[in-house]
Amino acid sequence: MKNLLLSLAMLFVSASIFAQLYVTPNTTTSSDSYIYVQDEVLFVEQDINLVENTNDATTEASIYLRDQAQLVQGTTSSANSGTGYISVFQDSNSDAYDYNYWASPVGNPTSTGNRSFGIARVNDSISLTESQLANTTSGYNGWSSPLTVSTRWFFRWNPTTQRWLWNGTGNVVPVGYGFIMKGTDVTVHGDPFTDPQNQLYDFRGRPNNGDITVPVQAGVVATDGNTYNFTLTGNPYPSALDLKDVFYDADNTEIDSFRYWDEDRSINSHYYVDNKGGYGTWIPGPQADDLNPGVYTVPTFFNYDHSGNQGGSTGMMGAAFERRFAPIGQGFMVVANSTGSIIIKNVH
């Protein structure tokens, strides 16, 4: 198969297909090389090898995905490699008091293959190509200028214990696992896909690729006495994911349903007892009916006590969204009907 060596200053891509992709700075001219993909799909059948750009701080990434652009890789098991990384813009509709459920499309660009994710992969967008590492704070609230993320609310879910785990500042979120993070001060709670007032993040790292195995657990009695079957996962790729394909894959018989968190985003408090929220449930339509979007039951918002235990219903309901196709960065809970593992694949 042909291997593409990109040594141009930049390449604007429109629905391009490559067998393999190698992007490296031009050592002759001491200039950066990158691919800029805008509202198109970049397809690479095999592996991607990216070398970090170090000549110009405004063009450090090797691939830029902008305006709903996607990077899709084929069904080969080739591992991505290199010190370079892609840049993917992500939009948040949560303010400093509300959670977003995320799944990272990128990991730490060390060694080879898929790598874990951490807060160091989150950047503050300065321009279409330039970003700087987001600041962090252990305080209660994050803010937008400069982008500062509160690590106090940065958690992943432990399916074995059915409890939250604090992520801290290391690259500790395993590939395929989701995480939660509160937003900043700029959000007006509009449509996360179109509202320009939402917080913009730039996720930078090595693109995830290939089959990704995620353990799931069922029948765990948690410390509150309730039995849960949750695993926080999501879309691990820099492209859309068809959850109907995930659900009906023969390797994923453990999946019962998909859950999505929503909450009353008009409440500006960090205390459990002040907040109202709950999980909506999506179940796909019949396997043979490809036009069926499935059924999404919007969440009922519940009250919570001071320890975060669920109380009675508030009578309020969450918003309705199309859930079959998970966009880049979408995190969600998988409800398991048995203990085992599920596999998320490029073909989904």
mmCIF file of C-alpha atoms in Angstrom:
data_model
loop_
_atom_site.group_PDB
_atom_site.id
_atom_site.type_symbol
_atom_site.label_atom_id
_atom_site.label_comp_id
_atom_site.label_asym_id
_atom_site.label_seq_id
_atom_site.Cartn_x
_atom_site.Cartn_y
_atom_site.Cartn_z
ATOM 1 C CA MET A 1 0.000 0.000 0.000
ATOM 2 C CA LYS A 2 1.135 3.510 -0.713
ATOM 3 C CA ASN A 3 2.480 5.560 2.175
ATOM 4 C CA LEU A 4 1.855 9.317 1.894
ATOM 5 C CA LEU A 5 4.662 11.551 3.112
ATOM 6 C CA LEU A 6 3.317 15.050 3.643
ATOM 7 C CA SER A 7 5.979 17.731 3.702
ATOM 8 C CA LEU A 8 3.994 20.671 2.356
ATOM 9 C CA ALA A 9 3.395 23.689 4.553
ATOM 10 C CA MET A 10 -0.281 22.782 4.659
ATOM 11 C CA LEU A 11 -2.863 20.732 2.828
ATOM 12 C CA PHE A 12 -6.561 21.577 2.714
ATOM 13 C CA VAL A 13 -8.542 18.360 2.418
ATOM 14 C CA SER A 14 -11.908 17.693 0.790
ATOM 15 C CA ALA A 15 -13.142 14.098 1.207
ATOM 16 C CA SER A 16 -9.680 12.589 0.703
ATOM 17 C CA ILE A 17 -8.728 8.914 1.011
ATOM 18 C CA PHE A 18 -5.262 7.646 1.942
ATOM 19 C CA ALA A 19 -3.861 4.158 2.501
ATOM 20 C CA GLN A 20 -1.451 5.297 5.205
ATOM 21 C CA LEU A 21 -0.712 8.803 6.407
ATOM 22 C CA TYR A 22 2.615 10.240 7.573
ATOM 23 C CA VAL A 23 2.773 13.944 8.421
ATOM 24 C CA THR A 24 6.122 15.454 9.391
ATOM 25 C CA PRO A 25 7.625 18.959 9.483
ATOM 26 C CA ASN A 26 9.706 20.060 6.509
ATOM 27 C CA THR A 27 13.286 19.884 7.749
ATOM 28 C CA THR A 28 14.622 21.545 4.597
ATOM 29 C CA THR A 29 12.660 24.762 5.078
ATOM 30 C CA SER A 30 12.206 24.436 8.875
ATOM 31 C CA SER A 31 8.457 24.835 8.455
ATOM 32 C CA ASP A 32 5.476 23.003 9.906
ATOM 33 C CA SER A 33 3.318 20.580 7.916
ATOM 34 C CA TYR A 34 -0.341 19.976 8.622
ATOM 35 C CA ILE A 35 -3.659 18.904 7.119
ATOM 36 C CA TYR A 36 -6.648 21.209 7.586
ATOM 37 C CA VAL A 37 -10.006 19.450 7.167
ATOM 38 C CA GLN A 38 -13.125 21.639 7.088
ATOM 39 C CA ASP A 39 -16.613 20.076 7.035
ATOM 40 C CA GLU A 40 -15.285 16.991 5.231
ATOM 41 C CA VAL A 41 -14.202 13.424 5.971
ATOM 42 C CA LEU A 42 -10.549 12.385 5.915
ATOM 43 C CA PHE A 43 -10.354 8.596 5.448
ATOM 44 C CA VAL A 44 -7.173 6.627 6.149
ATOM 45 C CA GLU A 45 -7.345 2.864 5.610
ATOM 46 C CA GLN A 46 -4.372 1.908 7.784
ATOM 47 C CA ASP A 47 -2.231 3.689 10.369
ATOM 48 C CA ILE A 48 -1.397 7.345 10.945
ATOM 49 C CA ASN A 49 2.095 8.476 11.962
ATOM 50 C CA LEU A 50 2.356 12.108 13.048
ATOM 51 C CA VAL A 51 5.533 14.009 13.939
ATOM 52 C CA GLU A 52 5.084 17.027 16.196
ATOM 53 C CA ASN A 53 5.410 20.466 14.626
ATOM 54 C CA THR A 54 7.871 22.650 16.544
ATOM 55 C CA ASN A 55 8.667 25.508 14.171
ATOM 56 C CA ASP A 56 5.628 27.753 14.625
ATOM 57 C CA ALA A 57 3.496 27.973 17.768
ATOM 58 C CA THR A 58 0.426 28.757 15.658
ATOM 59 C CA THR A 59 0.530 25.447 13.718
ATOM 60 C CA GLU A 60 1.667 22.799 16.181
ATOM 61 C CA ALA A 61 -0.966 20.159 15.355
ATOM 62 C CA SER A 62 -0.551 17.801 12.388
ATOM 63 C CA ILE A 63 -4.270 17.467 11.534
ATOM 64 C CA TYR A 64 -7.001 20.023 12.203
ATOM 65 C CA LEU A 65 -10.648 18.898 12.199
ATOM 66 C CA ARG A 66 -12.955 21.906 11.881
ATOM 67 C CA ASP A 67 -16.675 22.582 11.258
ATOM 68 C CA GLN A 68 -17.933 19.009 11.805
ATOM 69 C CA ALA A 69 -14.941 17.477 9.971
ATOM 70 C CA GLN A 70 -14.172 13.848 10.790
ATOM 71 C CA LEU A 71 -11.198 11.494 10.683
ATOM 72 C CA VAL A 72 -12.222 7.920 9.812
ATOM 73 C CA GLN A 73 -9.850 4.938 9.739
ATOM 74 C CA GLY A 74 -10.336 1.531 8.137
ATOM 75 C CA THR A 75 -10.809 -1.909 9.618
ATOM 76 C CA THR A 76 -7.131 -2.858 9.767
ATOM 77 C CA SER A 77 -5.580 -3.226 13.213
ATOM 78 C CA SER A 78 -2.673 -0.873 12.501
ATOM 79 C CA ALA A 79 -1.671 1.235 15.504
ATOM 80 C CA ASN A 80 -1.292 4.995 15.213
ATOM 81 C CA SER A 81 2.050 6.392 16.317
ATOM 82 C CA GLY A 82 4.338 9.399 16.513
ATOM 83 C CA THR A 83 4.827 12.482 18.654
ATOM 84 C CA GLY A 84 2.357 14.609 16.682
ATOM 85 C CA TYR A 85 -1.346 15.046 17.290
ATOM 86 C CA ILE A 86 -4.681 16.071 15.869
ATOM 87 C CA SER A 87 -6.781 19.035 16.984
ATOM 88 C CA VAL A 88 -10.546 18.621 17.473
ATOM 89 C CA PHE A 89 -12.802 21.477 18.603
ATOM 90 C CA GLN A 90 -15.459 20.514 21.148
ATOM 91 C CA ASP A 91 -18.389 22.653 22.284
ATOM 92 C CA SER A 92 -19.854 22.622 25.794
ATOM 93 C CA ASN A 93 -23.364 23.574 26.880
ATOM 94 C CA SER A 94 -22.563 23.328 30.595
ATOM 95 C CA ASP A 95 -21.612 26.291 32.734
ATOM 96 C CA ALA A 96 -19.355 26.272 35.799
ATOM 97 C CA TYR A 97 -22.079 24.536 37.859
ATOM 98 C CA ASP A 98 -23.163 21.821 35.408
ATOM 99 C CA TYR A 99 -21.601 18.613 34.118
ATOM 100 C CA ASN A 100 -20.770 17.550 30.601
ATOM 101 C CA TYR A 101 -20.358 13.836 29.910
ATOM 102 C CA TRP A 102 -17.391 13.414 27.580
ATOM 103 C CA ALA A 103 -15.445 10.685 25.789
ATOM 104 C CA SER A 104 -12.111 11.712 24.348
ATOM 105 C CA PRO A 105 -11.293 11.028 20.668
ATOM 106 C CA VAL A 106 -7.577 11.389 21.438
ATOM 107 C CA GLY A 107 -4.949 10.180 23.885
ATOM 108 C CA ASN A 108 -1.473 11.022 25.086
ATOM 109 C CA PRO A 109 0.957 10.822 22.093
ATOM 110 C CA THR A 110 3.531 8.550 23.721
ATOM 111 C CA SER A 111 4.733 5.087 22.695
ATOM 112 C CA THR A 112 2.392 3.668 20.011
ATOM 113 C CA GLY A 113 -1.285 2.834 19.738
ATOM 114 C CA ASN A 114 -4.196 4.131 21.784
ATOM 115 C CA ARG A 115 -3.205 5.871 25.009
ATOM 116 C CA SER A 116 -4.997 7.222 28.068
ATOM 117 C CA PHE A 117 -6.478 10.714 28.271
ATOM 118 C CA GLY A 118 -5.951 13.464 30.833
ATOM 119 C CA ILE A 119 -6.651 17.139 31.413
ATOM 120 C CA ALA A 120 -3.347 17.993 29.688
ATOM 121 C CA ARG A 121 -5.032 17.139 26.378
ATOM 122 C CA VAL A 122 -7.531 20.015 26.825
ATOM 123 C CA ASN A 123 -6.495 23.292 25.202
ATOM 124 C CA ASP A 124 -7.741 26.858 24.916
ATOM 125 C CA SER A 125 -8.399 27.849 21.300
ATOM 126 C CA ILE A 126 -6.680 31.092 20.270
ATOM 127 C CA SER A 127 -7.393 30.873 16.529
ATOM 128 C CA LEU A 128 -8.383 28.243 13.964
ATOM 129 C CA THR A 129 -4.996 26.554 14.354
ATOM 130 C CA GLU A 130 -3.374 28.002 17.470
ATOM 131 C CA SER A 131 -4.158 26.818 20.987
ATOM 132 C CA GLN A 132 -2.505 26.872 24.360
ATOM 133 C CA LEU A 133 -2.779 24.387 27.199
ATOM 134 C CA ALA A 134 -5.781 25.112 29.391
ATOM 135 C CA ASN A 135 -5.081 26.253 32.922
ATOM 136 C CA THR A 136 -6.448 24.273 35.850
ATOM 137 C CA THR A 137 -7.707 25.200 39.278
ATOM 138 C CA SER A 138 -8.657 23.183 42.331
ATOM 139 C CA GLY A 139 -11.265 25.824 43.106
ATOM 140 C CA TYR A 140 -14.979 25.369 42.603
ATOM 141 C CA ASN A 141 -15.440 27.311 39.357
ATOM 142 C CA GLY A 142 -13.716 27.226 35.995
ATOM 143 C CA TRP A 143 -13.671 30.259 33.725
ATOM 144 C CA SER A 144 -13.234 31.121 30.081
ATOM 145 C CA SER A 145 -10.515 33.751 29.714
ATOM 146 C CA PRO A 146 -7.974 32.347 29.845
ATOM 147 C CA LEU A 147 -9.620 28.920 29.746
ATOM 148 C CA THR A 148 -9.319 27.413 33.216
ATOM 149 C CA VAL A 149 -10.779 24.002 34.050
ATOM 150 C CA SER A 150 -11.727 23.092 37.596
ATOM 151 C CA THR A 151 -10.206 19.677 38.301
ATOM 152 C CA ARG A 152 -12.375 19.432 41.410
ATOM 153 C CA TRP A 153 -15.194 18.106 39.186
ATOM 154 C CA PHE A 154 -13.086 15.956 36.840
ATOM 155 C CA PHE A 155 -14.171 12.315 37.376
ATOM 156 C CA ARG A 156 -14.492 8.935 35.687
ATOM 157 C CA TRP A 157 -16.718 6.030 36.737
ATOM 158 C CA ASN A 158 -15.424 2.803 38.269
ATOM 159 C CA PRO A 159 -17.727 0.027 36.971
ATOM 160 C CA THR A 160 -16.361 -2.480 39.495
ATOM 161 C CA THR A 161 -17.426 -0.433 42.523
ATOM 162 C CA GLN A 162 -20.102 1.674 40.774
ATOM 163 C CA ARG A 163 -18.591 4.823 42.270
ATOM 164 C CA TRP A 164 -16.893 7.952 40.939
ATOM 165 C CA LEU A 165 -13.090 8.221 40.742
ATOM 166 C CA TRP A 166 -11.311 11.572 40.735
ATOM 167 C CA ASN A 167 -8.996 11.943 37.730
ATOM 168 C CA GLY A 168 -6.602 14.569 39.057
ATOM 169 C CA THR A 169 -4.141 15.981 36.523
ATOM 170 C CA GLY A 170 -2.541 12.818 35.090
ATOM 171 C CA ASN A 171 -3.347 10.838 31.934
ATOM 172 C CA VAL A 172 -5.515 8.348 33.818
ATOM 173 C CA VAL A 173 -8.737 8.012 31.788
ATOM 174 C CA PRO A 174 -8.409 4.682 29.920
ATOM 175 C CA VAL A 175 -9.166 4.544 26.208
ATOM 176 C CA GLY A 176 -12.892 4.032 25.659
ATOM 177 C CA TYR A 177 -13.902 5.294 29.093
ATOM 178 C CA GLY A 178 -15.874 8.495 29.523
ATOM 179 C CA PHE A 179 -15.374 11.289 32.022
ATOM 180 C CA ILE A 180 -17.341 14.179 33.481
ATOM 181 C CA MET A 181 -16.237 17.777 33.806
ATOM 182 C CA LYS A 182 -17.985 21.015 34.709
ATOM 183 C CA GLY A 183 -17.841 23.966 32.316
ATOM 184 C CA THR A 184 -17.021 27.657 32.594
ATOM 185 C CA ASP A 185 -18.723 31.021 32.953
ATOM 186 C CA VAL A 186 -19.668 31.694 29.312
ATOM 187 C CA THR A 187 -22.386 29.172 28.521
ATOM 188 C CA VAL A 188 -25.985 30.235 27.895
ATOM 189 C CA HIS A 189 -27.264 26.627 27.689
ATOM 190 C CA GLY A 190 -28.021 26.776 23.982
ATOM 191 C CA ASP A 191 -27.792 24.036 21.386
ATOM 192 C CA PRO A 192 -24.290 22.525 21.862
ATOM 193 C CA PHE A 193 -23.925 22.121 18.087
ATOM 194 C CA THR A 194 -24.824 25.656 16.986
ATOM 195 C CA ASP A 195 -24.688 28.122 19.876
ATOM 196 C CA PRO A 196 -21.634 30.416 19.554
ATOM 197 C CA GLN A 197 -21.867 31.365 23.230
ATOM 198 C CA ASN A 198 -20.911 27.908 24.457
ATOM 199 C CA GLN A 199 -17.418 27.187 25.789
ATOM 200 C CA LEU A 200 -15.014 25.974 23.093
ATOM 201 C CA TYR A 201 -12.375 23.368 23.966
ATOM 202 C CA ASP A 202 -9.580 22.069 21.750
ATOM 203 C CA PHE A 203 -8.826 18.378 22.370
ATOM 204 C CA ARG A 204 -5.307 17.580 21.147
ATOM 205 C CA GLY A 205 -3.659 14.170 21.069
ATOM 206 C CA ARG A 206 -3.123 10.985 19.094
ATOM 207 C CA PRO A 207 -6.355 9.844 17.406
ATOM 208 C CA ASN A 208 -7.875 6.648 18.777
ATOM 209 C CA ASN A 209 -8.200 3.800 16.288
ATOM 210 C CA GLY A 210 -9.192 0.145 16.027
ATOM 211 C CA ASP A 211 -11.215 -2.101 18.321
ATOM 212 C CA ILE A 212 -11.566 -0.659 21.821
ATOM 213 C CA THR A 213 -12.624 -3.009 24.618
ATOM 214 C CA VAL A 214 -14.499 -1.601 27.611
ATOM 215 C CA PRO A 215 -15.341 -3.773 30.659
ATOM 216 C CA VAL A 216 -18.934 -3.614 31.917
ATOM 217 C CA GLN A 217 -20.303 -4.705 35.263
ATOM 218 C CA ALA A 218 -23.736 -5.808 36.443
ATOM 219 C CA GLY A 219 -25.257 -6.468 39.843
ATOM 220 C CA VAL A 220 -22.927 -4.347 41.993
ATOM 221 C CA VAL A 221 -24.425 -3.218 45.290
ATOM 222 C CA ALA A 222 -23.093 0.279 45.937
ATOM 223 C CA THR A 223 -22.547 2.017 49.263
ATOM 224 C CA ASP A 224 -26.034 3.542 49.112
ATOM 225 C CA GLY A 225 -27.558 0.044 49.066
ATOM 226 C CA ASN A 226 -28.788 0.253 45.466
ATOM 227 C CA THR A 227 -27.711 -2.085 42.668
ATOM 228 C CA TYR A 228 -26.257 -0.451 39.572
ATOM 229 C CA ASN A 229 -25.131 -1.710 36.171
ATOM 230 C CA PHE A 230 -23.440 1.412 34.788
ATOM 231 C CA THR A 231 -20.282 1.904 32.735
ATOM 232 C CA LEU A 232 -19.331 5.428 31.656
ATOM 233 C CA THR A 233 -18.055 5.178 28.100
ATOM 234 C CA GLY A 234 -18.812 7.092 24.891
ATOM 235 C CA ASN A 235 -17.625 7.725 21.365
ATOM 236 C CA PRO A 236 -13.832 7.173 21.422
ATOM 237 C CA TYR A 237 -13.159 8.212 17.807
ATOM 238 C CA PRO A 238 -12.713 11.534 15.957
ATOM 239 C CA SER A 239 -15.798 10.652 13.882
ATOM 240 C CA ALA A 240 -19.479 9.933 14.492
ATOM 241 C CA LEU A 241 -20.467 6.575 16.027
ATOM 242 C CA ASP A 242 -23.624 4.618 15.128
ATOM 243 C CA LEU A 243 -24.885 3.302 18.460
ATOM 244 C CA LYS A 244 -27.325 0.987 16.731
ATOM 245 C CA ASP A 245 -24.342 -0.833 15.205
ATOM 246 C CA VAL A 246 -22.678 -0.934 18.620
ATOM 247 C CA PHE A 247 -25.816 -2.355 20.244
ATOM 248 C CA TYR A 248 -26.451 -5.109 17.683
ATOM 249 C CA ASP A 249 -22.817 -6.190 17.341
ATOM 250 C CA ALA A 250 -22.531 -9.866 18.315
ATOM 251 C CA ASP A 251 -19.653 -8.952 20.655
ATOM 252 C CA ASN A 252 -21.881 -6.602 22.655
ATOM 253 C CA THR A 253 -24.714 -8.739 23.990
ATOM 254 C CA GLU A 254 -24.045 -7.262 27.451
ATOM 255 C CA ILE A 255 -25.622 -3.923 26.447
ATOM 256 C CA ASP A 256 -29.135 -3.362 27.760
ATOM 257 C CA SER A 257 -29.509 0.365 26.990
ATOM 258 C CA PHE A 258 -27.729 3.717 26.823
ATOM 259 C CA ARG A 259 -28.211 6.450 29.440
ATOM 260 C CA TYR A 260 -27.646 10.215 29.079
ATOM 261 C CA TRP A 261 -27.335 12.647 31.971
ATOM 262 C CA ASP A 262 -29.257 15.909 31.958
ATOM 263 C CA GLU A 263 -29.922 18.457 34.675
ATOM 264 C CA ASP A 264 -31.628 21.748 35.414
ATOM 265 C CA ARG A 265 -28.918 24.062 34.104
ATOM 266 C CA SER A 266 -30.564 27.189 35.480
ATOM 267 C CA ILE A 267 -29.444 26.233 39.014
ATOM 268 C CA ASN A 268 -26.110 27.781 39.959
ATOM 269 C CA SER A 269 -25.011 25.687 42.907
ATOM 270 C CA HIS A 270 -22.427 22.978 43.526
ATOM 271 C CA TYR A 271 -24.425 21.387 46.361
ATOM 272 C CA TYR A 272 -26.196 18.092 45.653
ATOM 273 C CA VAL A 273 -29.246 19.162 47.610
ATOM 274 C CA ASP A 274 -29.768 22.204 45.369
ATOM 275 C CA ASN A 275 -29.477 20.400 42.037
ATOM 276 C CA LYS A 276 -32.046 18.470 40.007
ATOM 277 C CA GLY A 277 -31.225 15.953 37.305
ATOM 278 C CA GLY A 278 -31.512 12.439 35.946
ATOM 279 C CA TYR A 279 -30.731 10.010 33.137
ATOM 280 C CA GLY A 280 -32.636 9.640 29.890
ATOM 281 C CA THR A 281 -32.666 6.221 28.181
ATOM 282 C CA TRP A 282 -32.086 5.393 24.506
ATOM 283 C CA ILE A 283 -32.916 2.010 22.989
ATOM 284 C CA PRO A 284 -32.344 1.327 19.263
ATOM 285 C CA GLY A 285 -35.087 0.320 16.876
ATOM 286 C CA PRO A 286 -35.314 -3.091 15.173
ATOM 287 C CA GLN A 287 -32.044 -4.212 13.622
ATOM 288 C CA ALA A 288 -33.553 -4.676 10.149
ATOM 289 C CA ASP A 289 -35.134 -1.201 10.100
ATOM 290 C CA ASP A 290 -32.207 1.059 9.264
ATOM 291 C CA LEU A 291 -34.370 4.189 9.163
ATOM 292 C CA ASN A 292 -35.659 3.742 12.699
ATOM 293 C CA PRO A 293 -33.930 6.262 15.027
ATOM 294 C CA GLY A 294 -34.756 4.280 18.146
ATOM 295 C CA VAL A 295 -36.616 5.546 21.196
ATOM 296 C CA TYR A 296 -35.233 8.135 23.589
ATOM 297 C CA THR A 297 -37.105 8.503 26.865
ATOM 298 C CA VAL A 298 -36.247 11.927 28.248
ATOM 299 C CA PRO A 299 -34.975 12.001 31.826
ATOM 300 C CA THR A 300 -37.093 12.723 34.853
ATOM 301 C CA PHE A 301 -35.317 15.193 37.126
ATOM 302 C CA PHE A 302 -34.921 14.027 40.723
ATOM 303 C CA ASN A 303 -34.009 15.703 43.977
ATOM 304 C CA TYR A 304 -30.832 14.624 45.801
ATOM 305 C CA ASP A 305 -29.785 14.648 49.435
ATOM 306 C CA HIS A 306 -26.580 16.148 50.851
ATOM 307 C CA SER A 307 -24.657 12.935 50.027
ATOM 308 C CA GLY A 308 -25.848 12.803 46.428
ATOM 309 C CA ASN A 309 -28.374 10.006 46.938
ATOM 310 C CA GLN A 310 -31.434 10.202 44.700
ATOM 311 C CA GLY A 311 -34.723 11.322 46.221
ATOM 312 C CA GLY A 312 -38.168 11.937 44.800
ATOM 313 C CA SER A 313 -39.125 13.309 41.404
ATOM 314 C CA THR A 314 -39.293 17.072 40.879
ATOM 315 C CA GLY A 315 -41.883 16.711 38.121
ATOM 316 C CA MET A 316 -39.470 18.336 35.661
ATOM 317 C CA MET A 317 -38.188 16.612 32.523
ATOM 318 C CA GLY A 318 -35.020 16.899 30.451
ATOM 319 C CA ALA A 319 -34.623 17.800 26.788
ATOM 320 C CA ALA A 320 -35.181 15.452 23.838
ATOM 321 C CA PHE A 321 -32.288 14.754 21.457
ATOM 322 C CA GLU A 322 -31.602 12.364 18.590
ATOM 323 C CA ARG A 323 -29.315 9.745 20.138
ATOM 324 C CA ARG A 324 -28.576 7.085 17.520
ATOM 325 C CA PHE A 325 -25.469 8.792 16.159
ATOM 326 C CA ALA A 326 -23.051 9.846 18.882
ATOM 327 C CA PRO A 327 -21.005 12.897 17.815
ATOM 328 C CA ILE A 328 -17.305 13.281 18.512
ATOM 329 C CA GLY A 329 -16.720 13.629 22.246
ATOM 330 C CA GLN A 330 -20.128 12.322 23.376
ATOM 331 C CA GLY A 331 -20.068 10.466 26.681
ATOM 332 C CA PHE A 332 -22.868 8.236 27.993
ATOM 333 C CA MET A 333 -23.589 5.418 30.400
ATOM 334 C CA VAL A 334 -23.991 1.862 29.136
ATOM 335 C CA VAL A 335 -26.389 -0.184 31.241
ATOM 336 C CA ALA A 336 -25.208 -3.810 31.298
ATOM 337 C CA ASN A 337 -27.433 -6.869 31.566
ATOM 338 C CA SER A 338 -24.442 -9.037 32.522
ATOM 339 C CA THR A 339 -20.801 -8.657 33.520
ATOM 340 C CA GLY A 340 -18.293 -8.855 30.684
ATOM 341 C CA SER A 341 -16.939 -6.424 28.115
ATOM 342 C CA ILE A 342 -18.111 -4.593 25.019
ATOM 343 C CA ILE A 343 -16.072 -3.723 21.930
ATOM 344 C CA ILE A 344 -16.397 -0.417 20.099
ATOM 345 C CA LYS A 345 -15.104 -0.689 16.536
ATOM 346 C CA ASN A 346 -14.133 1.465 13.561
ATOM 347 C CA VAL A 347 -16.925 -0.162 11.547
ATOM 348 C CA HIS A 348 -19.629 1.094 13.921
#
